[in-house]
Coordinates of C-alpha atoms in Angstrom, one line a residue:
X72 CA -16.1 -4.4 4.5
X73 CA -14.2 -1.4 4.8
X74 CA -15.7 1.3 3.2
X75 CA -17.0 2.8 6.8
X76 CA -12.9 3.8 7.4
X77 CA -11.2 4.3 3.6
X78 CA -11.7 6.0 0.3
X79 CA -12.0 3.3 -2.0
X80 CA -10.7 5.0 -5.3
X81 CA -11.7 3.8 -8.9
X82 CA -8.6 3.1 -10.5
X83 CA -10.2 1.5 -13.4
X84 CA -12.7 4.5 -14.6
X85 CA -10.2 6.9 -13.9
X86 CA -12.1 8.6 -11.2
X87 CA -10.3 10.0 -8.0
X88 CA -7.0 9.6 -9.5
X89 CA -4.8 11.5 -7.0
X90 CA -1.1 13.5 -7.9
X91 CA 2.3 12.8 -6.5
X92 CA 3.0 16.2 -8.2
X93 CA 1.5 19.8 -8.1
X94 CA -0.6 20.9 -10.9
X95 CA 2.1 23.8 -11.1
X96 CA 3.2 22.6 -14.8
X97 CA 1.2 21.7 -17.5
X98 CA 1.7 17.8 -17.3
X99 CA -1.2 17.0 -14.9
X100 CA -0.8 13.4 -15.9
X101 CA 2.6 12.8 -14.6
X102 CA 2.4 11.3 -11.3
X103 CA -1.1 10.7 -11.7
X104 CA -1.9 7.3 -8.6
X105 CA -4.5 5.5 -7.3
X106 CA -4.1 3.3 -4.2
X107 CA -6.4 1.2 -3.4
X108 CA -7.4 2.4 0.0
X109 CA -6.7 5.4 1.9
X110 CA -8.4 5.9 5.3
X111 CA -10.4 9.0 6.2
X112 CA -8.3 9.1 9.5
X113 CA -6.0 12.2 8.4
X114 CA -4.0 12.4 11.7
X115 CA -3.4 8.7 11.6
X116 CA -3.1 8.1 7.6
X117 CA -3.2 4.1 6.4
X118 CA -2.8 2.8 2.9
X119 CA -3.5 -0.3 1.6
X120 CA -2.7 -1.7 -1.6
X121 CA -4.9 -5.3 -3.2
X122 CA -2.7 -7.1 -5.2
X123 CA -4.7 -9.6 -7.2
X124 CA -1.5 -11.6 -7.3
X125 CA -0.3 -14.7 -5.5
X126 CA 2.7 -13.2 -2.6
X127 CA 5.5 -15.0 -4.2
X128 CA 4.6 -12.6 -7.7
X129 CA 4.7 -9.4 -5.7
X130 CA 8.2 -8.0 -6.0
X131 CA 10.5 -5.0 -5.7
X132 CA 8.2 -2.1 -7.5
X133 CA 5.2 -3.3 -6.3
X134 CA 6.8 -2.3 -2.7
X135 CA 8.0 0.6 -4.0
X136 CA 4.7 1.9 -5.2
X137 CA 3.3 1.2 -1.6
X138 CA 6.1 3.4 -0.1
X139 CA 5.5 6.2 -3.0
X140 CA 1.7 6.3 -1.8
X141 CA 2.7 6.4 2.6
X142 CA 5.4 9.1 1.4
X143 CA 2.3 11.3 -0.7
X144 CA 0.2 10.8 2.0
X145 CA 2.3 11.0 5.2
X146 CA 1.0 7.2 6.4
X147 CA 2.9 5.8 8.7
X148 CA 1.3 2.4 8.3
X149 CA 0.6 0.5 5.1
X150 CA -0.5 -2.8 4.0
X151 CA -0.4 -5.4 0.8
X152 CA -3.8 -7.5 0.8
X153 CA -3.5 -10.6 -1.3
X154 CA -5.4 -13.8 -1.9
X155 CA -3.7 -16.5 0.0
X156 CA -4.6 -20.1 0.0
X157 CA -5.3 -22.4 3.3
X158 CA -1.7 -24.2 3.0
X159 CA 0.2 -21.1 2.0
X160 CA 3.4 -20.8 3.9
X161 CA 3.6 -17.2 4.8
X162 CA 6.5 -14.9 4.8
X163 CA 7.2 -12.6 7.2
X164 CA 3.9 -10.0 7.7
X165 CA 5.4 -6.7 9.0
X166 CA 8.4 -4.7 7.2
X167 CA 10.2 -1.7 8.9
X168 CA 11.3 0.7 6.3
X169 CA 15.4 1.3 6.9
X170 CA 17.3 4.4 7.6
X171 CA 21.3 4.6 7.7
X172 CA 23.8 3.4 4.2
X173 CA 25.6 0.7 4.7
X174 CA 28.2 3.0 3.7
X175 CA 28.5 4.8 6.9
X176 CA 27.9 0.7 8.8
X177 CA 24.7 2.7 10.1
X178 CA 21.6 0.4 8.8
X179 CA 18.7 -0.5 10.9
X180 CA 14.9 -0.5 10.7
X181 CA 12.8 2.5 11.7
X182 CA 10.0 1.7 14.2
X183 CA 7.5 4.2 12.9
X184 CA 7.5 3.0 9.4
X185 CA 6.0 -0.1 8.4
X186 CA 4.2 -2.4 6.0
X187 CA 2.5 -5.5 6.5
X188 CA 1.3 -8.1 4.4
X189 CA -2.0 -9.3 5.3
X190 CA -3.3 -12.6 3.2
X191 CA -7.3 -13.0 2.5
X192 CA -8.3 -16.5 2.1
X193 CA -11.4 -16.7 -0.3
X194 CA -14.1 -18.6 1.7
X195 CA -17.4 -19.4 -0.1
X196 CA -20.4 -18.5 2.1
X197 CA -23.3 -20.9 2.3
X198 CA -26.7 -19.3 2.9

């Protein structure tokens, strides 16, 4: 469905595993990732990220990861894609990443920055 637009990377054989890290140092396997998706658009980078997990089991790292991936690959826009069922109360789609500590009373979201949640219902095709 999307292949025209991203690099679909195989995760599971190991091949097109991308670094966080340069190859500098002899631990080539450190930082070793593989999203999911990553478009071919390099001025406008998107990352997307299939959880094969219901929404309310996707929690704190799995965000985190997402972030780690934008950060590696200077995306601006990322999303989660997970199955969703027909009655499913969704949660909100589209997070802005903060800047600003609530040390310094200075938090609010960043406009530029932002993942959304996007929710595939599984529909059987007749033909």
């Amino acid at each position: 469905m999307i292949r025209e637009i991203f690099y679909h990377l195989k995760n599971k054989s190991g091949i097109d595993a991308q670094q966080l890290f340069s190859k500098s140092n002899n631990f080539s396997k450190i930082g070793r990732i593989y999203p999911d998706f990553i478009s071919k658009n390099s001025n406008k980078r998107i990352i997307a990220d299939a959880k094969y997990k219901p929404i309310k089991n996707i929690a704190n790292k799995d965000y985190l990861q997402v972030l780690a991936y934008m950060f590696r690959f200077n995306a601006k826009m990322g999303f989660y894609i997970y199955p969703a069922k027909n009655n499913e109360s969704v949660p909100e789609s589209k997070m802005y990443l903060n800047e600003g500590t609530t040390f310094e009373n200075n938090v609010k979201h960043k406009e530029d920055i932002i993942i959304t949640k996007l929710g595939l219902i599984n529909q059987k095709v007749r033909i």
